[in-house]
C-alpha positions as MATLAB code, in Angstrom:
seq = 'XXXXXXXXXXXXXXXXXXXXXXXXXXXXXXXXXXXXXXXXXXXXXXXXXXXXXXXXXXXXXXXXXXXXXXXXXXXXXXXXXXXXXXXXXXXXXXXXXXXXXXXXXXXXXXXXXXXXXXXXXXXXXXXXXXXXXXXXXXXXXXXXXXXXXXXXXXXXXXXXXXXXXXXXXXXXXXXXXXXXXXXXXXXXXXXXXXXXXXXXXXXXXXXXXXXXXXXXXXXXXXXXXXXXXXXXXXXXXXXXXXXXXXXXXXXXXXXXXXXXXXXXXXXXXXXXXXXXXXXXXXXXXXXXXXXXXXXXXXXXXXXXXXXXXXXXXXXXXXXXXXXXXXXXXXXXXXXXXXXXXXXXXXXXXXXXXXXXXXXXXXXXXXXXXXXXXXXXXXXXXXXXXXXXXXXXXXXXXXXXXXXXXXXXXXXXXXXXXXXXXXXXXXXXXXXXXXXXXXXXXXXXXXXXXXXXXXXXXXXXXXXXXXXXXXXXXXXXXXXXXXXXXXXXXXXXXXXXXXXXXXXXXXXXXXXXXXXXXXXXXXXXXXXXXXXXXXXXXXXXXXXXXXXXXXXXXXXXXXXXXXXXXXXXXXXXXXXXXXXXXXXXXXXXXXXXXXXXXXXXXXXXXXXXXXXXXXXXXXXXXXXXXXXXXXXXXXXXXXXXXXXXXXXXXXXXXXXXXXXXXXXXXXXXXXXXXXXXXXXXXXXXXXXXXXXXXXXXXXXXXXXXXXXXXXXXXXXXXXXXXXX';
ca = [
      40.522  -72.495  -75.646;
      38.431  -75.469  -75.228;
      39.220  -76.155  -71.785;
      39.026  -72.506  -70.819;
      35.569  -72.240  -72.276;
      34.243  -75.202  -70.288;
      34.639  -73.605  -67.037;
      33.035  -70.272  -68.157;
      30.292  -71.976  -69.546;
      29.738  -73.879  -66.375;
      29.813  -70.811  -64.278;
      27.282  -68.758  -66.492;
      25.112  -71.639  -66.061;
      25.608  -71.715  -62.235;
      24.815  -68.054  -62.165;
      21.328  -68.252  -63.481;
      19.553  -70.486  -60.796;
      21.478  -68.476  -57.866;
      18.609  -66.082  -57.091;
      15.870  -68.959  -57.039;
      18.267  -70.914  -54.871;
      18.749  -68.029  -52.607;
      14.866  -67.745  -52.332;
      14.393  -71.379  -51.552;
      17.262  -71.336  -49.104;
      15.650  -68.277  -47.212;
      12.179  -70.034  -47.247;
      13.732  -72.982  -46.041;
      15.625  -70.943  -43.139;
      12.440  -69.356  -42.400;
      10.661  -72.616  -42.011;
      13.568  -74.085  -40.221;
      13.698  -71.084  -37.824;
      10.213  -71.292  -36.349;
       9.723  -74.735  -34.799;
      13.583  -74.933  -33.959;
      12.986  -75.672  -30.066;
      10.287  -78.010  -29.733;
       9.924  -77.436  -25.920;
      10.252  -73.738  -26.136;
       6.708  -73.055  -27.760;
       4.828  -75.218  -25.114;
       6.882  -73.376  -22.222;
       6.131  -69.869  -23.780;
       2.567  -70.652  -24.273;
       2.227  -71.810  -21.003;
       4.205  -68.615  -19.445;
       1.809  -66.386  -21.442;
      -1.351  -67.905  -20.168;
      -0.250  -67.857  -16.928;
       0.675  -64.315  -17.376;
      -2.842  -63.345  -18.928;
      -4.744  -65.395  -16.395;
      -3.086  -63.682  -13.552;
      -3.250  -60.248  -15.051;
      -6.927  -60.739  -16.037;
      -7.920  -61.945  -12.458;
      -5.984  -59.205  -10.774;
      -8.088  -56.730  -13.126;
     -11.381  -58.359  -12.368;
     -10.468  -58.391   -8.696;
      -9.515  -54.844   -8.788;
     -12.758  -53.677  -10.142;
     -15.063  -55.674   -7.937;
     -13.217  -54.723   -4.944;
     -13.565  -51.112   -6.045;
     -17.399  -51.370   -6.968;
     -17.742  -53.045   -3.234;
     -15.908  -50.532   -1.350;
     -17.925  -47.598   -3.267;
     -21.013  -49.653   -1.981;
     -19.935  -50.070    1.538;
     -18.613  -46.087    1.896;
     -21.941  -44.865    0.365;
     -23.748  -46.864    3.104;
     -21.396  -45.776    5.888;
     -21.736  -41.981    4.775;
     -25.649  -41.995    4.162;
     -26.960  -44.935    6.306;
     -28.944  -45.778    3.495;
     -30.381  -49.128    4.686;
     -31.826  -47.509    7.648;
     -33.432  -44.686    6.029;
     -37.169  -44.053    4.743;
     -37.509  -43.477    0.851;
     -37.956  -39.757    1.226;
     -34.427  -39.268    3.248;
     -32.852  -41.600    0.680;
     -34.079  -39.494   -2.139;
     -32.946  -36.163   -0.509;
     -29.333  -37.397   -0.727;
     -29.745  -36.974   -4.429;
     -28.637  -33.159   -5.031;
     -29.091  -30.649   -7.718;
     -29.255  -32.117  -11.307;
     -28.835  -35.779   -9.770;
     -32.376  -35.454   -8.303;
     -33.748  -34.897  -11.788;
     -32.095  -37.811  -13.421;
     -33.075  -40.166  -10.739;
     -36.596  -38.706  -10.794;
     -37.332  -39.891  -14.492;
     -36.120  -43.318  -13.557;
     -38.791  -43.477  -10.814;
     -41.035  -42.050  -13.711;
     -40.231  -45.015  -15.816;
     -41.056  -47.426  -13.276;
     -44.363  -45.973  -12.485;
     -45.421  -45.967  -16.259;
     -47.858  -48.566  -17.356;
     -45.344  -49.725  -20.118;
     -42.101  -48.943  -21.498;
     -43.512  -47.319  -24.538;
     -46.004  -45.204  -22.572;
     -43.011  -44.107  -20.477;
     -40.772  -42.978  -23.211;
     -43.374  -40.960  -24.685;
     -44.366  -39.061  -21.513;
     -40.804  -38.385  -21.313;
     -40.360  -37.207  -24.977;
     -43.370  -35.257  -24.380;
     -43.094  -34.143  -20.823;
     -45.067  -30.994  -19.719;
     -45.274  -32.205  -16.130;
     -41.809  -31.056  -15.018;
     -41.549  -27.258  -15.786;
     -44.631  -24.818  -16.168;
     -45.335  -23.536  -19.522;
     -42.930  -25.740  -21.151;
     -43.035  -29.004  -22.891;
     -39.492  -30.784  -23.136;
     -38.188  -33.890  -24.776;
     -36.284  -34.707  -21.436;
     -34.694  -37.788  -23.056;
     -32.819  -35.814  -25.648;
     -32.241  -32.602  -23.380;
     -30.658  -34.584  -20.582;
     -29.495  -37.820  -22.202;
     -31.889  -39.982  -20.187;
     -30.680  -43.240  -21.837;
     -29.141  -44.838  -18.741;
     -32.365  -44.213  -16.875;
     -34.214  -45.887  -19.767;
     -32.006  -48.929  -19.992;
     -31.816  -49.252  -16.204;
     -35.789  -49.206  -15.794;
     -35.921  -51.886  -18.618;
     -33.170  -53.981  -16.799;
     -34.985  -53.528  -13.475;
     -38.216  -55.011  -14.549;
     -36.742  -57.617  -17.216;
     -34.323  -59.419  -14.678;
     -37.002  -59.500  -11.864;
     -35.002  -57.447   -9.533;
     -38.232  -55.736   -8.582;
     -38.816  -58.851   -6.333;
     -35.677  -58.800   -4.452;
     -34.340  -55.310   -4.374;
     -35.950  -51.742   -4.166;
     -35.202  -49.677   -7.279;
     -32.716  -47.146   -5.579;
     -30.333  -49.837   -4.614;
     -30.746  -51.425   -8.025;
     -29.927  -48.228   -9.883;
     -26.797  -47.333   -7.513;
     -25.370  -50.818   -7.926;
     -25.566  -50.461  -11.737;
     -23.650  -47.159  -11.359;
     -21.039  -48.835   -8.807;
     -20.629  -51.630  -11.067;
     -19.666  -49.395  -14.134;
     -17.184  -47.954  -11.934;
     -15.759  -51.109  -11.365;
     -15.568  -51.597  -15.237;
     -13.887  -48.073  -15.376;
     -10.974  -49.376  -13.336;
     -10.835  -52.592  -15.090;
     -10.290  -50.485  -18.331;
      -7.515  -48.249  -16.672;
      -5.979  -51.336  -15.421;
      -5.632  -53.073  -18.823;
      -4.773  -49.890  -20.764;
      -1.827  -49.536  -18.636;
      -1.194  -53.206  -19.077;
      -1.113  -53.078  -22.773;
       1.209  -50.458  -22.724;
       3.627  -51.573  -20.367;
       3.221  -55.370  -20.726;
       2.760  -56.211  -17.095;
      -0.284  -56.325  -15.004;
       1.917  -54.673  -12.177;
       1.512  -51.479  -13.875;
      -2.455  -52.113  -13.897;
      -2.376  -52.705  -10.195;
      -0.391  -49.422   -9.746;
      -2.760  -47.361  -11.907;
      -5.761  -48.717   -9.752;
      -3.873  -47.882   -6.384;
      -3.361  -44.236   -7.549;
      -6.894  -43.825   -9.136;
      -8.427  -44.971   -5.890;
      -6.165  -42.853   -3.334;
      -6.706  -39.730   -5.508;
     -10.481  -40.409   -6.030;
     -11.263  -36.923   -4.770;
      -9.512  -35.682   -8.016;
     -10.594  -38.913  -10.421;
     -14.322  -39.059   -9.718;
     -17.564  -37.549   -8.272;
     -19.143  -40.640   -7.917;
     -19.032  -40.182   -3.835;
     -20.950  -36.836   -4.229;
     -23.420  -37.187   -7.452;
     -24.164  -40.967   -8.344;
     -26.588  -40.233  -11.380;
     -24.242  -37.501  -13.013;
     -23.934  -38.301  -16.637;
     -20.161  -38.248  -16.468;
     -20.332  -41.595  -14.083;
     -22.217  -43.291  -16.744;
     -20.452  -42.343  -19.630;
     -16.753  -42.172  -18.621;
     -16.468  -46.257  -18.091;
     -17.514  -46.538  -21.782;
     -14.812  -44.146  -22.775;
     -12.186  -45.803  -20.649;
     -12.948  -49.160  -22.548;
     -12.890  -47.143  -25.892;
      -9.345  -45.974  -25.065;
      -8.352  -49.359  -23.967;
      -9.689  -50.984  -27.133;
      -8.096  -48.134  -29.240;
      -4.465  -48.922  -27.292;
      -4.560  -52.309  -28.358;
      -5.853  -51.426  -32.129;
      -2.742  -48.989  -32.704;
      -0.258  -51.355  -31.407;
       2.226  -52.694  -33.964;
       2.246  -56.179  -35.218;
      -1.066  -57.193  -33.535;
      -2.663  -60.631  -34.374;
      -5.564  -60.217  -36.975;
      -8.150  -61.583  -34.632;
      -7.049  -59.566  -31.584;
      -6.941  -56.368  -33.951;
     -10.739  -57.162  -35.116;
     -11.887  -57.536  -31.394;
     -10.427  -54.316  -30.825;
     -11.826  -52.699  -33.852;
     -15.636  -54.012  -32.883;
     -15.057  -52.906  -29.092;
     -14.015  -49.296  -30.420;
     -17.209  -49.149  -32.439;
     -19.437  -50.228  -29.598;
     -18.108  -48.315  -26.765;
     -17.706  -45.266  -28.995;
     -21.319  -45.128  -29.768;
     -22.437  -46.166  -26.230;
     -20.431  -43.224  -24.905;
     -21.820  -40.833  -27.339;
     -25.489  -41.680  -26.163;
     -24.678  -41.608  -22.521;
     -23.252  -37.747  -22.305;
     -24.452  -34.710  -24.518;
     -20.871  -33.619  -24.300;
     -19.014  -36.700  -25.313;
     -18.582  -35.584  -28.779;
     -16.270  -32.774  -27.523;
     -14.037  -35.453  -25.578;
     -14.034  -37.467  -28.782;
     -13.137  -34.458  -30.818;
      -9.804  -34.162  -28.638;
      -9.351  -37.700  -29.295;
      -9.468  -37.323  -33.163;
      -6.994  -34.268  -32.893;
      -4.590  -36.490  -31.218;
      -5.011  -39.195  -33.743;
      -4.781  -36.670  -36.440;
      -1.468  -35.335  -34.886;
      -0.232  -38.903  -34.613;
      -1.252  -39.446  -38.454;
       0.544  -36.189  -39.660;
       4.169  -37.127  -38.644;
       3.425  -40.652  -40.133;
       3.737  -42.361  -37.020;
       1.242  -45.059  -37.617;
      -0.194  -46.408  -40.808;
      -3.061  -44.082  -42.394;
      -5.422  -47.055  -42.516;
      -5.765  -47.754  -38.728;
      -6.338  -44.029  -38.295;
      -8.830  -43.633  -41.008;
     -10.728  -46.579  -39.732;
     -11.399  -44.737  -36.364;
     -12.406  -41.785  -38.349;
     -15.189  -44.001  -40.039;
     -16.306  -45.107  -36.449;
     -16.626  -41.336  -35.545;
     -18.898  -40.898  -38.615;
     -21.080  -43.833  -37.899;
     -21.483  -43.295  -34.249;
     -22.232  -39.272  -34.898;
     -24.989  -40.454  -37.566;
     -26.490  -43.092  -35.929;
     -26.395  -41.073  -32.653;
     -28.389  -38.323  -34.553;
     -31.064  -40.544  -35.672;
     -31.547  -42.191  -32.506;
     -31.207  -39.118  -30.309;
     -34.441  -37.958  -32.163;
     -32.253  -35.826  -35.027;
     -30.319  -34.173  -32.391;
     -28.713  -31.092  -34.358;
     -25.866  -30.505  -31.841;
     -24.182  -33.881  -33.291;
     -24.487  -32.348  -36.908;
     -22.961  -28.904  -35.849;
     -20.286  -30.551  -33.471;
     -16.732  -30.015  -34.376;
     -16.171  -33.878  -34.460;
     -17.944  -34.182  -37.511;
     -16.466  -31.023  -39.091;
     -13.069  -32.677  -38.327;
     -13.534  -36.204  -39.589;
     -15.250  -34.701  -42.703;
     -12.219  -32.319  -43.757;
      -9.850  -35.494  -42.900;
     -11.522  -37.563  -45.275;
     -11.608  -34.930  -47.909;
      -7.736  -34.145  -47.369;
      -7.130  -37.833  -47.808;
      -9.085  -37.838  -51.191;
      -7.009  -34.745  -52.270;
      -3.849  -35.944  -51.352;
      -1.035  -36.791  -53.715;
       0.983  -39.973  -53.502;
       4.694  -38.406  -53.126;
       7.624  -40.398  -51.858;
       8.117  -40.085  -48.143;
      11.265  -38.228  -46.742;
      11.723  -35.872  -49.705;
      11.381  -32.386  -49.788;
       8.146  -32.344  -51.656;
       6.647  -34.836  -49.049;
       7.420  -32.440  -46.251;
       5.782  -29.494  -47.908;
       2.601  -31.517  -48.857;
       2.508  -32.378  -44.759;
       2.360  -28.827  -44.197;
      -0.166  -28.104  -46.894;
      -2.178  -30.889  -45.519;
      -2.377  -29.663  -42.197;
      -3.293  -26.269  -42.994;
      -6.105  -27.880  -45.454;
      -7.566  -29.806  -42.681;
      -7.661  -26.937  -40.116;
      -9.186  -24.536  -42.913;
     -11.700  -27.372  -43.945;
     -12.660  -27.779  -40.435;
     -13.655  -24.293  -39.783;
     -15.471  -23.664  -42.928;
     -17.478  -27.055  -42.680;
     -18.510  -26.284  -39.272;
     -19.606  -22.509  -40.209;
     -21.556  -23.943  -43.222;
     -23.400  -26.886  -41.161;
     -24.288  -24.117  -38.452;
     -25.894  -21.827  -41.199;
     -27.631  -24.772  -42.909;
     -28.707  -26.872  -39.833;
     -31.297  -25.421  -37.577;
     -29.931  -25.689  -34.034;
     -29.965  -24.244  -30.799;
     -26.777  -22.387  -30.057;
     -25.111  -22.616  -26.899;
     -24.467  -18.933  -26.550;
     -24.038  -18.598  -23.055;
     -20.963  -21.176  -23.366;
     -19.190  -19.050  -26.018;
     -19.928  -15.988  -23.976;
     -18.433  -17.907  -21.045;
     -15.224  -18.755  -22.485;
     -14.860  -15.112  -23.807;
     -15.214  -13.934  -20.205;
     -13.037  -16.849  -18.639;
     -10.298  -15.921  -21.098;
     -10.407  -12.473  -20.571;
     -11.767  -11.456  -23.882;
     -14.531   -9.741  -22.610;
     -16.241   -8.346  -19.543;
     -20.076   -8.890  -18.262;
     -22.186   -8.072  -15.379;
     -24.902  -10.896  -16.472;
     -25.725  -12.922  -13.690;
     -25.549  -16.131  -15.395;
     -22.186  -15.697  -16.473;
     -20.467  -14.477  -13.305;
     -22.496  -17.251  -11.531;
     -20.943  -19.913  -13.874;
     -17.584  -18.235  -13.217;
     -17.810  -18.657   -9.521;
     -18.541  -22.203   -9.848;
     -15.387  -24.150   -8.107;
     -15.516  -26.774  -10.955;
     -15.078  -23.983  -13.729;
     -12.484  -22.140  -12.141;
      -8.252  -22.871  -12.325;
      -7.179  -25.810  -10.222;
      -6.185  -24.713   -6.669;
      -2.619  -25.544   -4.753;
      -4.413  -28.137   -2.762;
      -5.077  -29.970   -5.896;
      -1.322  -29.993   -6.656;
      -0.443  -30.767   -3.095;
      -2.718  -33.801   -3.251;
      -1.290  -35.354   -6.426;
       2.360  -34.538   -4.994;
       1.608  -36.253   -1.453;
       0.202  -39.447   -3.443;
       3.551  -39.414   -5.500;
       1.544  -39.392   -8.793;
       2.546  -36.158  -10.114;
       6.231  -36.506  -10.052;
       6.333  -39.681  -11.427;
       3.697  -38.484  -14.297;
       6.022  -35.575  -15.175;
       9.114  -37.874  -15.266;
       7.206  -40.212  -17.499;
       5.562  -37.569  -19.908;
       9.060  -35.647  -20.224;
      10.880  -38.981  -21.239;
       7.969  -40.065  -23.759;
       7.580  -36.605  -25.105;
      11.382  -36.205  -25.792;
      11.528  -39.544  -27.358;
       8.423  -38.643  -29.506;
      10.433  -35.307  -30.600;
      13.284  -37.562  -31.684;
      11.055  -39.736  -33.748;
       9.525  -36.823  -35.490;
      12.687  -35.274  -36.191;
      14.001  -38.424  -37.471;
      10.949  -38.666  -39.875;
      11.674  -34.862  -41.116;
      15.116  -35.953  -41.940;
      13.841  -38.890  -43.925;
      15.046  -41.525  -41.685;
      12.807  -44.560  -41.715;
      11.113  -46.369  -38.320;
      12.017  -49.776  -37.474;
       9.146  -52.097  -38.040;
       9.832  -53.841  -34.526;
      11.212  -51.757  -31.876;
      13.460  -53.829  -29.533;
      14.176  -53.090  -25.761;
      18.077  -52.474  -26.448;
      16.873  -49.690  -29.210;
      15.495  -47.539  -26.220;
      13.162  -45.629  -28.486;
       9.791  -45.417  -26.692;
       8.933  -42.544  -28.943;
       8.449  -45.020  -31.928;
       5.321  -46.770  -30.657;
       2.096  -45.350  -32.142;
       0.028  -46.172  -28.858;
       2.364  -44.407  -26.595;
       2.633  -41.180  -28.732;
      -1.042  -41.074  -28.990;
      -1.665  -41.014  -25.403;
       1.213  -38.236  -24.782;
      -0.529  -36.326  -27.215;
      -4.130  -36.782  -25.762;
      -2.709  -36.379  -22.064;
      -1.093  -32.840  -23.155;
      -4.484  -31.724  -24.596;
      -6.640  -32.991  -21.608;
      -4.208  -31.569  -19.035;
      -4.007  -28.027  -20.833;
      -7.834  -27.959  -20.602;
      -7.687  -29.156  -16.764;
      -5.439  -26.433  -15.875;
      -8.067  -23.867  -17.025;
     -11.128  -25.577  -15.962;
     -10.735  -27.772  -12.945;
     -13.781  -29.806  -13.598;
     -11.974  -31.424  -16.535;
      -9.533  -33.008  -13.892;
     -12.113  -35.858  -13.481;
     -11.342  -36.839  -17.192;
      -7.737  -36.306  -17.113;
      -6.560  -37.702  -13.519;
      -7.481  -41.160  -14.618;
      -5.318  -41.236  -17.478;
      -2.389  -39.575  -15.286;
      -2.714  -42.473  -13.219;
      -2.603  -44.977  -16.113;
       0.057  -43.106  -17.768;
       2.380  -42.788  -14.796;
       2.073  -46.365  -13.598;
       2.721  -47.643  -17.420;
       6.065  -45.608  -17.476;
       7.455  -46.742  -14.162;
       6.599  -50.491  -14.835;
       7.957  -50.277  -18.491;
      11.527  -51.348  -19.064;
      11.382  -49.629  -22.346;
      11.015  -46.062  -20.690;
      13.943  -46.937  -18.503;
      16.166  -48.110  -21.327;
      15.306  -44.949  -23.291;
      16.741  -42.731  -20.421;
      19.421  -44.904  -20.108;
      20.489  -44.711  -23.670;
      20.469  -40.768  -23.198;
      22.627  -41.076  -20.187;
      24.931  -43.397  -22.124;
      25.124  -45.770  -19.267;
      28.449  -47.970  -19.184;
      29.069  -48.933  -15.572;
      26.233  -51.406  -15.450;
      24.236  -53.506  -18.362;
      21.409  -50.867  -19.163;
      19.282  -53.810  -20.148;
      19.510  -55.627  -16.757;
      19.221  -52.211  -14.838;
      16.124  -51.302  -16.927;
      14.413  -54.657  -16.034;
      15.189  -54.444  -12.443;
      13.778  -50.511  -11.972;
      10.680  -51.664  -13.997;
      10.091  -54.234  -10.967;
      11.820  -52.517   -8.025;
      10.259  -48.710   -8.480;
       6.446  -49.945   -8.727;
       7.065  -52.329   -5.742;
       8.605  -49.498   -3.649;
       5.980  -47.168   -4.673;
       3.105  -49.730   -3.877;
       4.642  -50.493   -0.431;
       4.767  -46.917    0.590;
       0.996  -46.044   -0.640;
       0.069  -49.240    1.189;
       1.646  -47.990    4.545;
       0.709  -44.424    4.148;
      -3.102  -44.714    2.392;
      -4.328  -48.017    3.244;
      -5.317  -47.395    7.061;
      -6.949  -44.123    5.909;
      -9.284  -46.030    3.366;
      -9.882  -48.592    6.212;
     -10.731  -45.859    8.506;
     -13.336  -44.269    5.907;
     -15.077  -47.584    6.083;
     -15.281  -48.096    9.591;
     -16.038  -44.235   10.390;
     -19.502  -43.742   10.789;
     -21.113  -40.982    8.959;
     -24.664  -39.629    8.608;
     -26.375  -37.461    6.156;
     -29.178  -35.408    8.090;
     -31.283  -32.889    6.692;
     -34.405  -32.601    8.858;
     -35.497  -29.231    7.669;
     -35.600  -30.509    3.891;
     -37.510  -33.675    4.991;
     -40.086  -31.644    7.023;
     -40.708  -29.354    4.071;
     -41.231  -32.220    1.166;
     -43.406  -33.796    3.955;
     -45.556  -30.512    4.033;
     -45.436  -30.188    0.262;
     -46.901  -33.849   -0.267;
     -49.566  -33.108    2.602;
     -50.702  -29.644    2.199;
     -50.011  -28.525   -1.046;
     -52.772  -29.058   -4.164;
     -51.575  -31.494   -6.810;
     -51.813  -28.853   -9.477;
     -49.318  -26.406   -7.376;
     -46.446  -24.933   -8.947;
     -43.471  -24.176   -7.098;
     -40.850  -21.473   -7.336;
     -37.411  -21.182   -5.596;
     -33.376  -22.161   -6.163;
     -33.102  -24.716   -9.270;
     -31.033  -27.082   -6.612;
     -34.053  -27.142   -4.364;
     -36.546  -27.492   -7.313;
     -34.722  -30.699   -8.545;
     -35.171  -31.952   -4.926;
     -38.982  -30.933   -5.176;
     -39.235  -32.742   -8.339;
     -37.797  -35.884   -7.272;
     -39.478  -36.104   -3.500;
     -43.020  -35.051   -4.284;
     -43.400  -34.911   -8.144;
     -44.861  -31.249   -7.986;
     -44.243  -29.155  -11.108;
     -41.642  -26.411  -10.772;
     -40.454  -23.245  -12.422;
     -37.000  -23.930  -13.126;
     -34.450  -26.945  -12.952;
     -30.858  -27.073  -12.071;
     -29.748  -27.736  -15.848;
     -27.046  -25.454  -17.564;
     -27.332  -26.394  -21.407;
     -30.612  -24.757  -22.312;
     -30.782  -20.820  -22.422;
     -34.311  -20.558  -21.372;
     -33.850  -22.564  -18.172;
     -30.844  -20.460  -17.468;
     -32.890  -17.239  -18.107;
     -35.619  -18.509  -16.002;
     -32.788  -19.454  -13.159;
     -31.601  -15.884  -13.349;
     -35.393  -14.444  -12.900;
     -36.468  -16.600  -10.034;
     -32.999  -15.886   -8.294;
     -34.345  -12.195   -8.087;
     -36.284  -13.090   -4.987;
     -32.549  -12.418   -3.289;
     -32.218   -9.242   -4.884;
     -33.261   -5.866   -4.045;
     -36.456   -5.656   -6.010;
     -39.680   -4.300   -5.177;
     -42.473   -6.913   -4.159;
     -44.504   -5.749   -7.353;
     -41.645   -6.783   -9.736;
     -41.146  -10.251   -7.833;
     -44.713  -10.880   -8.001;
     -44.923  -10.112  -11.826;
     -41.934  -12.552  -12.416;
     -43.284  -15.370  -10.535;
     -46.913  -15.446  -12.055;
     -45.467  -14.891  -15.366;
     -44.364  -18.610  -14.745;
     -47.514  -19.691  -13.407;
     -46.024  -20.096   -9.779;
     -48.484  -20.747   -7.005;
     -45.814  -21.305   -4.108;
     -42.316  -19.585   -3.294;
     -39.711  -21.012   -1.265;
     -37.138  -18.508    0.282;
     -33.910  -20.430    1.559;
     -32.423  -19.159    4.733;
     -28.915  -20.311    3.477;
     -28.908  -18.285    0.434;
     -30.613  -15.310    1.893;
     -27.952  -14.874    4.735;
     -25.241  -16.196    2.685;
     -21.734  -15.810    4.471;
     -19.432  -18.570    3.630;
     -18.605  -18.109   -0.027;
     -16.124  -15.846   -1.422;
     -17.533  -12.378   -1.361;
     -18.761  -11.350   -4.816;
     -19.611  -14.950   -5.712;
     -22.600  -14.962   -3.326;
     -26.014  -14.894   -5.097;
     -27.101  -11.738   -3.933;
     -23.650  -10.006   -4.746;
     -24.143  -11.251   -8.493;
     -27.807  -10.123   -8.551;
     -26.481   -6.601   -7.034;
     -23.909   -6.557   -9.850;
     -26.166   -7.390  -12.588;
     -29.001   -4.947  -11.519;
     -26.425   -2.270  -10.986;
     -26.718   -1.598   -7.322;
     -23.128   -1.835   -6.534;
     -20.003   -0.738   -8.126;
     -18.623   -3.378  -10.701;
     -15.862   -1.413  -12.513;
     -13.992    1.605  -12.046;
     -15.951    4.436  -13.912;
     -19.383    2.756  -13.042;
     -21.957    4.885  -11.160;
     -22.996    3.958   -7.593;
     -26.951    3.101   -7.840;
     -28.825    2.632   -4.638;
     -32.225    0.717   -4.657;
     -34.982    2.130   -2.623;
     -36.197   -1.274   -1.956;
     -34.517   -3.561    0.750;
     -33.450   -7.149   -0.409;
     -36.725   -9.230   -1.149;
     -35.901  -12.256    0.893;
     -35.477  -10.345    4.053;
     -38.505   -7.910    3.706;
     -41.091  -10.622    2.667;
     -40.499  -12.068    6.340;
     -41.324   -8.930    8.312;
     -44.958   -9.303    7.126;
     -45.585   -5.544    6.030;
     -47.406   -3.829    3.263;
     -46.975   -4.202    0.371;
     -45.548   -7.822    0.808;
     -48.206   -9.247    2.545;
     -50.430   -7.878   -0.285;
     -48.602  -10.293   -2.762;
     -47.537  -13.030   -0.445;
     -48.783  -15.151    2.410;
     -46.601  -17.371    4.665;
     -48.078  -20.582    4.884;
     -44.963  -22.674    6.293;
     -41.549  -22.177    7.875;
     -38.903  -23.973    9.690;
     -35.127  -23.007   10.373;
     -34.123  -23.098    6.600;
     -37.391  -22.712    4.411;
     -39.952  -20.183    4.461;
     -42.791  -20.768    2.167;
     -45.300  -18.260    0.742;
     -48.557  -18.512   -1.218;
     -48.423  -16.357   -4.101;
     -51.923  -14.547   -3.876;
     -54.110  -14.488   -6.779;
     -56.229  -11.896   -5.564;
     -54.495   -8.613   -4.388;
     -55.855   -7.239   -1.235;
     -53.950   -3.818   -0.611;
     -53.417   -2.920    3.203;
     -52.062    0.314    4.898;
];
């Protein structure tokens, strides 16, 4: 018995330290595992450094080359360097002219403070109206550019217009770099960035409006949004180094706020992004902490923007603030339930319903208690656009007739297909979406996700940054299918997502897992395809499109508009300084820029009063009496009227969308719907009748200048009736 007891005691004594020994041995193994190969870390570090260096060099080169390309193309198109200042300014059309005119005003101001005061209390642009131009038109780009122009001493070496357009072209270079980096972060290879840039430039008709309207707010804002998306992509990545994560967080902060200051519609785009993050979070595809940190950035940017945008109420009643506030409240009410259980699934559904209900409720409450100018025309436009209502209103129908607000044409899809972008985008989107759905069903069934997904796993849908981009591009694409103008936001990310997909071995591996490929080693084939497919695409794009790009740069074009130059010259020489001009909003923008004279309306569509003014001034192309037109013009203190022959005799656009057709529908002079009565006007079309110079038109209006395109009439202050 004693002999037997010895070993048993010994065994018991050995059992006690077993766990501690295992822990120590595990620690020793961990320590021993990390530095095992001494030469490998140096080689890997050098390889990583070389990869990052080449990628950064390629990204910077792509951005600089694109900016230089835009500058060269702009010079070839407009012959900017050989034109006089007036001819250069005429190239800024519509609302672009307004933005640049305020940049000129800032440079003319005796001091920056005085210039800002004059813009925030502006009564020299629109007659009988004082506006805060900085808030209403988001003129922060012009304020910053004017400061930089004078602070850097550029006024001694460069003309103001060149500095202005150079800044915008430089931002477009940053835009391209941000897209490059985003695709690189997602795929792991800078080859994806190169393909993104190639597709972006080849499809630039659908990716940007920089060639037609340089000062547009979107051209200033979207580069910052691209930087924000790149930082967010890095921030959402799993197993990220703490310093890199901190850098991404700071960049998200800075770029989100800057984006919000540059564009009045930025909070709507951020609202779509917040929905994407919410859906990412609702399926537990990412840690809640990261997503809620981004929500905090939204709140910070909204309130800081509210304060610095002169307490802009539009930011307080924005759906973004309501959604983020609802998400924060829902998180506070959320119960800690074990993941994967039936109760947890029910709580997810309740949480989703709660967020949706709270968002709508909070938005309604904010609109009740926060005094704001409701953009009623926007809501009416959406109602008519989606067939929920019918209208004869001129403004609504005019907006519906704008090409950018219609559904995309067949040419749009044909262009994307010819550049091979659309087919590869659909392929990548389908694979990523199906993989994402697999992950969601796996989560619903209570299965846990792997912390680190390897290439052999073939589960690209488990990566949170990929899922975010899939949801975001589906939301943007759905809207772009209804309103073509949104393609300028969507297509750049189509380029990025398609390029990432074809260059990602993970995506090909996911596909091979589904196909259960056995003949060839799937990992090897995935690596080969991730290099071969983008190379083949790149070579085919180079062969087909590179000669076209070179032809565009060598082909001499010229923007020639002598009639408008003559009109502006006459106004500057002959019209009194206090004169007020009336005419189409697009022409009024050019007059404000080129002459500085006051006008009755502006080509801006975010203000109900300006939209009403535009509709009233457009009555000069309707079948109204001379007395009616005279009363309308004098109510805005107009001294001169400009009739454009291109609008009066418009034949080029689709019938029913011409200005005179829309006016006839609004005034009841033509049949609009079945059952309406046809109403004839006893008056001829004003723009035709006033040219004939007979009574009563000559009693109210005196022609003082005309050329092939424009007829200028002085509005008589003393009416002399002639028989």
